PDB file of C-alpha atoms in Angstrom:
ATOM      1  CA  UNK X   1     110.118  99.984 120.373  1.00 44.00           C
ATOM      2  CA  UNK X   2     106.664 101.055 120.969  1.00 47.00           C
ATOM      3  CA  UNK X   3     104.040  97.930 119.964  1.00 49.00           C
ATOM      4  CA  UNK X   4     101.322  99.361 117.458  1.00 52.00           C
ATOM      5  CA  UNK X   5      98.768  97.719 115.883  1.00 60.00           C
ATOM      6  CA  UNK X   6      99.780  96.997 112.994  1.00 67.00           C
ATOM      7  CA  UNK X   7      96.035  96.993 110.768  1.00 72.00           C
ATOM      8  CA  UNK X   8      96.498  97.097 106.949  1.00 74.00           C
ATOM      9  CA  UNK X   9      94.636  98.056 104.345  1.00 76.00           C
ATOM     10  CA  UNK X  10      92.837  94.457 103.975  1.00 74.00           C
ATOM     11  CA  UNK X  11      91.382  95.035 107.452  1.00 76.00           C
ATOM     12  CA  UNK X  12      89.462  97.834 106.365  1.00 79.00           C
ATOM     13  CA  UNK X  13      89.317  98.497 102.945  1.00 84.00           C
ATOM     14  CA  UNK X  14      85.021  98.063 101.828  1.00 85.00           C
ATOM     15  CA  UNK X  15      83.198  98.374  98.515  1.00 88.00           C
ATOM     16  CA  UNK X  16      81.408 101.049 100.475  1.00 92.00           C
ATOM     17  CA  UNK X  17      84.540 103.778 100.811  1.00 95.00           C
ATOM     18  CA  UNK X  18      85.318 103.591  96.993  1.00 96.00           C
ATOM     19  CA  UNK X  19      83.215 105.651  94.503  1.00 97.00           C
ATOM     20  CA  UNK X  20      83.955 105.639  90.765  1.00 97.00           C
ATOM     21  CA  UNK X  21      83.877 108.408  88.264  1.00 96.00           C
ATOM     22  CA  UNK X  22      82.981 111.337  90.385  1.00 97.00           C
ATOM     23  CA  UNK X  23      82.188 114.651  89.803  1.00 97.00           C
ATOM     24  CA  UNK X  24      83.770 117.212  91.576  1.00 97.00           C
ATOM     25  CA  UNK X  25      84.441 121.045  90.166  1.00 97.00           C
ATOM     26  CA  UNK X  26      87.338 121.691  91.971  1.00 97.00           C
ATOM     27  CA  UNK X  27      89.995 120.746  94.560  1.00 97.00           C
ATOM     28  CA  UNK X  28      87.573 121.131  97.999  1.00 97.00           C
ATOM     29  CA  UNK X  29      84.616 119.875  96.238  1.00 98.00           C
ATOM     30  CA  UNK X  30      87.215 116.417  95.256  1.00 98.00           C
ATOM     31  CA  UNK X  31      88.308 116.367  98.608  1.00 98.00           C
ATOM     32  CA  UNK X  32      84.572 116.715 100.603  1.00 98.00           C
ATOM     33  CA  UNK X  33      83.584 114.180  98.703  1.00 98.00           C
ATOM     34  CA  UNK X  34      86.270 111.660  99.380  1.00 98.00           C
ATOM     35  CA  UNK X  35      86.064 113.022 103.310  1.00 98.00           C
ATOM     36  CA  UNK X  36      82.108 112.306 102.601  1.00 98.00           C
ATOM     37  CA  UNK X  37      82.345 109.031 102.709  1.00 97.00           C
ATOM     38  CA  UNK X  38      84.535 108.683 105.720  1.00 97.00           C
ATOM     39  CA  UNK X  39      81.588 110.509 107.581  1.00 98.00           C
ATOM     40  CA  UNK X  40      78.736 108.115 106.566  1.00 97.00           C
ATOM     41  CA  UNK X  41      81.032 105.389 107.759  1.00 95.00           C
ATOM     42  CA  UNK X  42      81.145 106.718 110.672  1.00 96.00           C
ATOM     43  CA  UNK X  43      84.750 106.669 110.665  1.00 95.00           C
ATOM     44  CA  UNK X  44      85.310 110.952 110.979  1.00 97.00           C
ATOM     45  CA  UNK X  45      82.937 113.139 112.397  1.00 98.00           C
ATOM     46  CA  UNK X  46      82.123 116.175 109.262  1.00 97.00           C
ATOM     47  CA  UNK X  47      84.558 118.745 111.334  1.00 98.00           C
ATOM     48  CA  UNK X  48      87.090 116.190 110.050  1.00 98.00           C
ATOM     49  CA  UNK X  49      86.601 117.455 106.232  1.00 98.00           C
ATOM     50  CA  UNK X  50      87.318 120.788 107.184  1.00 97.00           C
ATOM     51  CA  UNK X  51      90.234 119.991 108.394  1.00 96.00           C
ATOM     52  CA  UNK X  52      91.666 118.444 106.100  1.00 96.00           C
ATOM     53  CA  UNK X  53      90.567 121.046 103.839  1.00 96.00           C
ATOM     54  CA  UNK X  54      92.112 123.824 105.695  1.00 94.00           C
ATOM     55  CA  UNK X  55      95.439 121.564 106.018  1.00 92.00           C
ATOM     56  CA  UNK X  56      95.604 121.767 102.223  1.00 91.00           C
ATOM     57  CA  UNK X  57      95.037 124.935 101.735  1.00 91.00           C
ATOM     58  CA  UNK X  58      97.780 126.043 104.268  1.00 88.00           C
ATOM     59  CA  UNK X  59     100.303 124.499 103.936  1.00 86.00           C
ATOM     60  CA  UNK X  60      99.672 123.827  99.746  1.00 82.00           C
ATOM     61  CA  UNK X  61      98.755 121.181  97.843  1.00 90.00           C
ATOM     62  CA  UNK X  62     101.872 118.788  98.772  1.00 90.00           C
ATOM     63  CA  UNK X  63      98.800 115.882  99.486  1.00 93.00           C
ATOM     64  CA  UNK X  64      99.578 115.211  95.882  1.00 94.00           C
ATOM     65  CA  UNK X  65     102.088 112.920  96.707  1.00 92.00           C
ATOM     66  CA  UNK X  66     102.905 110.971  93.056  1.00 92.00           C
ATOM     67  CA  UNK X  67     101.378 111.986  89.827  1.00 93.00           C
ATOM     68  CA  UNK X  68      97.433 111.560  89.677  1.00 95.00           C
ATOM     69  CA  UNK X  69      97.171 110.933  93.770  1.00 96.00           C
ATOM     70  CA  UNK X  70      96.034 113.359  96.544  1.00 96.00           C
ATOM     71  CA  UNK X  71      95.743 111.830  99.761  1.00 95.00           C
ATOM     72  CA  UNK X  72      94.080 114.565 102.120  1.00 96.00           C
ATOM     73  CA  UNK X  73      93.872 113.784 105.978  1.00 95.00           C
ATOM     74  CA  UNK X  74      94.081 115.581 109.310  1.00 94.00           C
ATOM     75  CA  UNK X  75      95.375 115.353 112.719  1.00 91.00           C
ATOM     76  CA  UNK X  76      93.428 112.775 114.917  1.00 93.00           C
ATOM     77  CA  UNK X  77      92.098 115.007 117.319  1.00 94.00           C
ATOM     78  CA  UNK X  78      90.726 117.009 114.688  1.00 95.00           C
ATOM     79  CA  UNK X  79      87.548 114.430 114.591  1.00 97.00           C
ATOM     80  CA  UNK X  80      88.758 111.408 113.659  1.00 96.00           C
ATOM     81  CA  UNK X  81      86.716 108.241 115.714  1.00 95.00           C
ATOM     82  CA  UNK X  82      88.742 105.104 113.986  1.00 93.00           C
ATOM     83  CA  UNK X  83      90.799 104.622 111.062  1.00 92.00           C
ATOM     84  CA  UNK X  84      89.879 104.471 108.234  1.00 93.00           C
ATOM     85  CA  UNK X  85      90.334 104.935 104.450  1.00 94.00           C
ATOM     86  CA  UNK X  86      88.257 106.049 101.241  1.00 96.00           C
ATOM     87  CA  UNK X  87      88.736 106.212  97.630  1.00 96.00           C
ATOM     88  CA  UNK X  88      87.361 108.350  94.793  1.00 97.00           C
ATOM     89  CA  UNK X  89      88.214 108.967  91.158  1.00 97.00           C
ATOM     90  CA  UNK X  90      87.309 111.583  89.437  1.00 97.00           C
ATOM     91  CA  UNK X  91      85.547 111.780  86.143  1.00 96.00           C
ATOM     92  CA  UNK X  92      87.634 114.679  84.915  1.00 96.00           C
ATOM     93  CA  UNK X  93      91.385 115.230  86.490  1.00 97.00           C
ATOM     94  CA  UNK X  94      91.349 118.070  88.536  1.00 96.00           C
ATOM     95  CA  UNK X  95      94.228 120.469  89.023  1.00 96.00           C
ATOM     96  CA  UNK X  96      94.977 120.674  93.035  1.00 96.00           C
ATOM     97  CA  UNK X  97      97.960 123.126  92.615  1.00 94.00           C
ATOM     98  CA  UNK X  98     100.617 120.853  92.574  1.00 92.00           C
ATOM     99  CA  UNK X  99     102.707 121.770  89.332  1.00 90.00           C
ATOM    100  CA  UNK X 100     104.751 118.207  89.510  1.00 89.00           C
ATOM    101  CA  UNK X 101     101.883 115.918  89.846  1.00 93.00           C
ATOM    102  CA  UNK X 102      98.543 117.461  88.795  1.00 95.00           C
ATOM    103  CA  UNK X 103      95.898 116.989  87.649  1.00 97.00           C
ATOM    104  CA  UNK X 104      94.728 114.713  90.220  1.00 97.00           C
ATOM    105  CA  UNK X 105      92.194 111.690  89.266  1.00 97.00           C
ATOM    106  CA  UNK X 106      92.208 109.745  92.452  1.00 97.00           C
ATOM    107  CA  UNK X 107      91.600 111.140  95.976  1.00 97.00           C
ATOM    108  CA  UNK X 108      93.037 108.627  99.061  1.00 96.00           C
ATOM    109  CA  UNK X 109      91.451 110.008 102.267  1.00 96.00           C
ATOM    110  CA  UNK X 110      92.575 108.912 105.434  1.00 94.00           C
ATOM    111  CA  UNK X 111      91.733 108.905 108.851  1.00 94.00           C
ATOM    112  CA  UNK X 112      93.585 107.660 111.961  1.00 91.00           C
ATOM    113  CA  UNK X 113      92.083 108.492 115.966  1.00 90.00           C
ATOM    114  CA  UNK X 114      95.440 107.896 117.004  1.00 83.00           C
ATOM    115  CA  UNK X 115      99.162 108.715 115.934  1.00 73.00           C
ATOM    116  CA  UNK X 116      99.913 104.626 115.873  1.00 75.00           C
ATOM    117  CA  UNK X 117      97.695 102.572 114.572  1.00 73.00           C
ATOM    118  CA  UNK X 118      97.732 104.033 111.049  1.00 80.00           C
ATOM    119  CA  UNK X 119     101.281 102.876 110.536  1.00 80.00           C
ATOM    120  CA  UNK X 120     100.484  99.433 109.024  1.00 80.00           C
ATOM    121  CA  UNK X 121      98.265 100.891 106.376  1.00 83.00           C
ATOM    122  CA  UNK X 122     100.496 103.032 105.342  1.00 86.00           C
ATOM    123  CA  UNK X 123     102.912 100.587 104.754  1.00 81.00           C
ATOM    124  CA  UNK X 124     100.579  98.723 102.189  1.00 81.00           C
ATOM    125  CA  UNK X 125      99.455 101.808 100.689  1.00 87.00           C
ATOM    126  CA  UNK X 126     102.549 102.879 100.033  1.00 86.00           C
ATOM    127  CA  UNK X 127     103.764  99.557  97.788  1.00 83.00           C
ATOM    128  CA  UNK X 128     100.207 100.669  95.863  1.00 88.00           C
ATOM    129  CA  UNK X 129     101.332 104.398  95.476  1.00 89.00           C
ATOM    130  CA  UNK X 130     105.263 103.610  94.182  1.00 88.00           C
ATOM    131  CA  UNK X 131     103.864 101.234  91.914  1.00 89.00           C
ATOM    132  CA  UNK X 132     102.892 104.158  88.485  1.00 89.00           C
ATOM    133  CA  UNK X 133     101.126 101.417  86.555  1.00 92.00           C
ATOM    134  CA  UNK X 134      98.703  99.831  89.817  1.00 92.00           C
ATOM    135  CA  UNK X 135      97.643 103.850  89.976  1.00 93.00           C
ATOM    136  CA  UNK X 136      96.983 104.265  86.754  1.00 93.00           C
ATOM    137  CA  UNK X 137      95.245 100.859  86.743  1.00 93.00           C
ATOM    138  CA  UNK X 138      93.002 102.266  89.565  1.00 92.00           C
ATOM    139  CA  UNK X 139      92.179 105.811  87.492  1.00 91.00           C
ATOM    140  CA  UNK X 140      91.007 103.239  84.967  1.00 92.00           C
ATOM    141  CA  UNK X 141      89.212 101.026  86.956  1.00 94.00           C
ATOM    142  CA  UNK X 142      85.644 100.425  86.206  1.00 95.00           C
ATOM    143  CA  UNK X 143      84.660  98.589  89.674  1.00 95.00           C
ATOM    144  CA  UNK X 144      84.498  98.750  93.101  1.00 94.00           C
ATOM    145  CA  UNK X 145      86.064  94.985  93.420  1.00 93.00           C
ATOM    146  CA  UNK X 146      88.716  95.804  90.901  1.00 93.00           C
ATOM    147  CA  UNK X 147      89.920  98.875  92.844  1.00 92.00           C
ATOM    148  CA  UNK X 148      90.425  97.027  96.053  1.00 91.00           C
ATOM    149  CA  UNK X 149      92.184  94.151  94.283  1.00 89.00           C
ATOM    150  CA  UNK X 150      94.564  96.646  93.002  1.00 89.00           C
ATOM    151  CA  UNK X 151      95.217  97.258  96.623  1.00 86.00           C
ATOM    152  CA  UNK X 152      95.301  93.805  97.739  1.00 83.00           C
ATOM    153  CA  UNK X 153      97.587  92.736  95.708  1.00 77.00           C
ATOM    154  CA  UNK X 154     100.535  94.774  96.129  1.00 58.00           C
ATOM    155  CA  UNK X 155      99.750  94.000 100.219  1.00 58.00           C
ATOM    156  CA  UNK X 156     102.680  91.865 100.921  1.00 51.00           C
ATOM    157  CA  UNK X 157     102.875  92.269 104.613  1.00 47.00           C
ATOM    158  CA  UNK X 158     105.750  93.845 106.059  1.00 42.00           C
ATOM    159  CA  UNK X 159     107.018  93.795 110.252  1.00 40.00           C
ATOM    160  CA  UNK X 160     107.600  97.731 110.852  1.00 39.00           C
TER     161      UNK X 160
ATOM    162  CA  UNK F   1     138.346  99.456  98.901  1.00 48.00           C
ATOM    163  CA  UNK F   2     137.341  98.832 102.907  1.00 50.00           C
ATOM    164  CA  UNK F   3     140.476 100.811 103.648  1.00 48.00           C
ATOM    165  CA  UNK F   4     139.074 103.685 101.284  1.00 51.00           C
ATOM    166  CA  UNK F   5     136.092 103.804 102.705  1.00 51.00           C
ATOM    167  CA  UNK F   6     137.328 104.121 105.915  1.00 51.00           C
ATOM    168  CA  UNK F   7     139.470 106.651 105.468  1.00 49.00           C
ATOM    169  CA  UNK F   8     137.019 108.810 104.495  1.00 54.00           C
ATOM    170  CA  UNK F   9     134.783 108.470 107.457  1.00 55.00           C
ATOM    171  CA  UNK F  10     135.167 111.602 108.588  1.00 59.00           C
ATOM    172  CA  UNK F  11     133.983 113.094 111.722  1.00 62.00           C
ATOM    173  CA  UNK F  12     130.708 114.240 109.733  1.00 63.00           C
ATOM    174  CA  UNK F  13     130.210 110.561 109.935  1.00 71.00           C
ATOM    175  CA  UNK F  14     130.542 109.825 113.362  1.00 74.00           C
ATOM    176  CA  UNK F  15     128.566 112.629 114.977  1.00 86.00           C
ATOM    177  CA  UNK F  16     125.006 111.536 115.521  1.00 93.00           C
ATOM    178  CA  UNK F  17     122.714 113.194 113.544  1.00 95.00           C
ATOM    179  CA  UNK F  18     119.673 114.698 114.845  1.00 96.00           C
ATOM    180  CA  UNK F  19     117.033 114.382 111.563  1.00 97.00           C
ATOM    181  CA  UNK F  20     113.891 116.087 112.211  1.00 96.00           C
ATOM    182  CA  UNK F  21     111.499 114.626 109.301  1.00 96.00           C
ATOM    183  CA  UNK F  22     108.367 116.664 109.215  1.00 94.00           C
ATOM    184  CA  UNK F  23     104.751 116.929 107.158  1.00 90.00           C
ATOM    185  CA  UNK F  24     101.980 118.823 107.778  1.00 85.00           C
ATOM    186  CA  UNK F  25     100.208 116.548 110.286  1.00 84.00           C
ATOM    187  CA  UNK F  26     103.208 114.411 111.104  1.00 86.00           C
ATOM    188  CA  UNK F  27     101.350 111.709 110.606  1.00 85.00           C
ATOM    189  CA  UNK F  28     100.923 110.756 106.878  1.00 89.00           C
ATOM    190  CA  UNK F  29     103.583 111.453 104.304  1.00 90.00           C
ATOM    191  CA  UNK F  30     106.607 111.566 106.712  1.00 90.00           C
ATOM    192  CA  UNK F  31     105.424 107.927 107.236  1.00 90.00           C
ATOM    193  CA  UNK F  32     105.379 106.986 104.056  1.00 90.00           C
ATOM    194  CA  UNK F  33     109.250 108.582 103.089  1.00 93.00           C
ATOM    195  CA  UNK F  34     110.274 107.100 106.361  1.00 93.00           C
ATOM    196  CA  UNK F  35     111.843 104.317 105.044  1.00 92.00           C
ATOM    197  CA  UNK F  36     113.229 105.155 102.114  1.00 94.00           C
ATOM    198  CA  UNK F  37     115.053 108.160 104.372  1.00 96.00           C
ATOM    199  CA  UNK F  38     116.400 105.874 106.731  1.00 96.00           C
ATOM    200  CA  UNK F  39     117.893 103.836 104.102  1.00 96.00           C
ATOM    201  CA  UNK F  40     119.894 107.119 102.595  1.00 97.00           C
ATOM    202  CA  UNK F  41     121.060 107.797 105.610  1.00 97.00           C
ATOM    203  CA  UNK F  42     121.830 104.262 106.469  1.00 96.00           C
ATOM    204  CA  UNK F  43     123.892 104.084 103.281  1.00 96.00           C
ATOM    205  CA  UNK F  44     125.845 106.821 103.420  1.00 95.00           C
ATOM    206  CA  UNK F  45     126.975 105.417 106.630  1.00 95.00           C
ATOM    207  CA  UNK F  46     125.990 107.971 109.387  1.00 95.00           C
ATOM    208  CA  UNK F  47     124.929 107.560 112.435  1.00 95.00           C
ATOM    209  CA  UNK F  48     121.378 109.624 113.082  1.00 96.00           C
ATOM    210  CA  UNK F  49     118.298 109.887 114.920  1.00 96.00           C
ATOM    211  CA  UNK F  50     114.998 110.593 112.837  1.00 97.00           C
ATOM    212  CA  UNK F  51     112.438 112.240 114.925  1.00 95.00           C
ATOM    213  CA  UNK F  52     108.810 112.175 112.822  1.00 92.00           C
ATOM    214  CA  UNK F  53     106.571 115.132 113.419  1.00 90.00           C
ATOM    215  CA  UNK F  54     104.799 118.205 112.229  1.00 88.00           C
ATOM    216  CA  UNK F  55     105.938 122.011 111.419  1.00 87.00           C
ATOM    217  CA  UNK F  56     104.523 122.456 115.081  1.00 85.00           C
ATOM    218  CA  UNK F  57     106.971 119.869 116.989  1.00 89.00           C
ATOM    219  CA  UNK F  58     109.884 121.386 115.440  1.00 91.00           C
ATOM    220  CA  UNK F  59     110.856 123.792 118.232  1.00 90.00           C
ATOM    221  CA  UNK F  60     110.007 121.110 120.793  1.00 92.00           C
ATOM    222  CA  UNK F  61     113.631 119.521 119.405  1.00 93.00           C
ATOM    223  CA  UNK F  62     116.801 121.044 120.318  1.00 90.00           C
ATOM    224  CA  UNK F  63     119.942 120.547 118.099  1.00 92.00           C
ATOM    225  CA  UNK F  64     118.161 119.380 115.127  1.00 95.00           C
ATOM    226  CA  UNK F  65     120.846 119.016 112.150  1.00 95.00           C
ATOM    227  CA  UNK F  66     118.620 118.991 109.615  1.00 97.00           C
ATOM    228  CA  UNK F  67     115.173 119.227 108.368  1.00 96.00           C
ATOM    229  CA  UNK F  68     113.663 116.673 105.936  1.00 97.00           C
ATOM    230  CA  UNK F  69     110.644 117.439 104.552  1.00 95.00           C
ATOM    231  CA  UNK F  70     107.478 116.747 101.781  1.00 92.00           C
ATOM    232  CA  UNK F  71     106.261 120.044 102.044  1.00 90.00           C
ATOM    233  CA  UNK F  72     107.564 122.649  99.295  1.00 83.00           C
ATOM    234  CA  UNK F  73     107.233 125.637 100.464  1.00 81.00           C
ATOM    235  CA  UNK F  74     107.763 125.531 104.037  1.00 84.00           C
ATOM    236  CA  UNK F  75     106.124 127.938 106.450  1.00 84.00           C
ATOM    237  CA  UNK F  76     107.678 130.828 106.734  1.00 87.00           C
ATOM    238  CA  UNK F  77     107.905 130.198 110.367  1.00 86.00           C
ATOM    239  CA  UNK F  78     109.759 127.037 109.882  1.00 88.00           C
ATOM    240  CA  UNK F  79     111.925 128.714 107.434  1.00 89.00           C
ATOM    241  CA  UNK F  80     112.838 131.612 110.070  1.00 91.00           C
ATOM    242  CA  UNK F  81     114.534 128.462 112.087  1.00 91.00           C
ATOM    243  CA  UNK F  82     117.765 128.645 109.983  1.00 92.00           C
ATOM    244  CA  UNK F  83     117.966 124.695 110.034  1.00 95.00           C
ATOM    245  CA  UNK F  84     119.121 123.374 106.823  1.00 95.00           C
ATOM    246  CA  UNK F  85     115.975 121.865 104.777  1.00 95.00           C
ATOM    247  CA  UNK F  86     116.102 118.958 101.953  1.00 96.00           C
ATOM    248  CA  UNK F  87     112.513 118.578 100.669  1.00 94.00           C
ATOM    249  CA  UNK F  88     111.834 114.923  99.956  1.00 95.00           C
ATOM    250  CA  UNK F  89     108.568 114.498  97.895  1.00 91.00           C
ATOM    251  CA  UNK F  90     110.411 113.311  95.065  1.00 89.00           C
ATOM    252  CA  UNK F  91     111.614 110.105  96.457  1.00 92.00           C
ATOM    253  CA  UNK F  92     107.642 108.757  96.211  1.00 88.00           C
ATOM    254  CA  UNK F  93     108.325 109.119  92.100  1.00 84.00           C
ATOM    255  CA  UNK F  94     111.727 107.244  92.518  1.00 85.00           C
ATOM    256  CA  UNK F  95     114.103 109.330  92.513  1.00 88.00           C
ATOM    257  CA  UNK F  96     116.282 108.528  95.067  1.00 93.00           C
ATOM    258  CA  UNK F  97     119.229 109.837  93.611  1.00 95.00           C
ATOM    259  CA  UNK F  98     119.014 113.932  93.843  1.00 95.00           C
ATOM    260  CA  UNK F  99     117.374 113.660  97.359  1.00 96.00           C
ATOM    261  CA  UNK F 100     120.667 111.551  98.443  1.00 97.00           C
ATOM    262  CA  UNK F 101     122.638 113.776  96.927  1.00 97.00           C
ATOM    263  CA  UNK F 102     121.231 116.710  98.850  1.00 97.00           C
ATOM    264  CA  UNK F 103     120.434 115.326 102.091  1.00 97.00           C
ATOM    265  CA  UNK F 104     124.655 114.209 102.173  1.00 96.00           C
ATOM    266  CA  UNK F 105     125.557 117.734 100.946  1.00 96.00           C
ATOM    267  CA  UNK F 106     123.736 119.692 103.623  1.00 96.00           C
ATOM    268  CA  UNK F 107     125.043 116.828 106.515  1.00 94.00           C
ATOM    269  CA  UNK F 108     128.831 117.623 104.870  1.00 90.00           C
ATOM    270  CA  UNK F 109     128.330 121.030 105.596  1.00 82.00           C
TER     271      UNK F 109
END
């Protein structure tokens, strides 16, 4: 078995990554914004956005990966400098293409600067994403600190 | 029942199965299906192999059985392969039940 660090999303989940009720016109505006705050933490370098935006638009809008959710990311190498996580929802759902789960009102972008560490978060964020009534809970959340208790909660850590 | 069960393991069954399960970056959603693929397989009782990965790492594998995958469509390059494909995406809504259903037909075949 290869040993990875196993970070989760308590590590490195901040007040500053999560912004509330944004406004975003379409499905790359929704997505630079969410990769926006990844680059003012310092987290992706800006190439990293485009990236991720090109990755959608290639290979289609599958990001949307339950109903209400994108989670847009890229390849390491494509400018990511740690891992890393942010959070937006939007004011008004936005359709992203994805006929079984649009519109999207919450945008989960990641970053990871290797293939490994990233595993760990994954694992919590996926007992958030399963879970239809935390992410509707988060759409509706009306704070930073209640947004990241959302994903604290459903963090029951798990050996990979 | 055991001696039903056992009966039917068939040689589909006891052939290791080489699972290629891809995403766009292979990084991200095959991650997050991982589990809940392993535990089909695991329960209908085959042996496999899942190798994680991108479109671009799929012609880095030889003798891949099948293709499992959360991207609908596929490139067309991927497509062109001729490996039997079971698109996965719906498992993260909870439906485990057609994507079993599909990933054991193709692996009867």
């Amino acid at each position: 078995m290869i040993k990875i660090k196993n970070i989760s999303i308590t590590d490195i989940i901040e007040p500053d990554v999560i912004q509330l009720n944004v406004s975003a016109a379409n499905r790359d505006e929704a997505i630079y914004k969410a990769g926006y705050l990844l680059v003012k933490k310092g987290i992706v370098e800006e190439r990293y956005i485009d990236a991720m935006l090109k990755a959608c638009n290639d290979l289609g809008p599958y990001i949307v990966l339950v109903p209400g959710v994108a989670i847009p990311h890229a390849r390491p190498e494509a400018g990511a400098k740690g891992l890393g996580i942010s959070i937006i929802t939007l004011k008004e759902a936005i359709p992203f293409g994805n006929e079984e789960n649009d519109p999207v009102h919450t945008v989960i972008a990641l970053a990871s600067d290797d293939n490994k560490n990233h595993i760990g978060l994954l694992t919590s964020l996926s007992n958030f994403l399963m879970d239809n009534e935390k992410v509707n809970k988060m759409h509706a959340a009306k704070t930073t600190e209640e947004v990241i208790s959302l994903l604290l909660e459903n963090n029951v850590q798990k050996t990979c | 029942m055991k001696t039903m069960i056992r009966r039917n393991k068939s040689k589909e069954k006891k052939d290791k199965k080489r699972i290629m399960l891809v995403c766009g970056s292979g990084m991200v959603s095959s991650t997050l299906v991982y589990p809940m693929v392993e535990e089909i397989l695991k329960e209908g009782g085959y042996r496999f192999e899942i190798i994680k990965g991108g479109f671009n790492d799929i012609k880095n594998h030889a003798s891949i059985n099948l293709i499992l995958t959360t991207v609908s469509p596929l490139p067309k390059e991927v497509v062109e392969m001729g490996i039997p494909v079971v698109v996965v995406t719906s498992l993260f809504r909870g439906d485990k039940e057609s994507v079993r259903e599909n990933i054991y037909t193709e692996l009867k075949k």
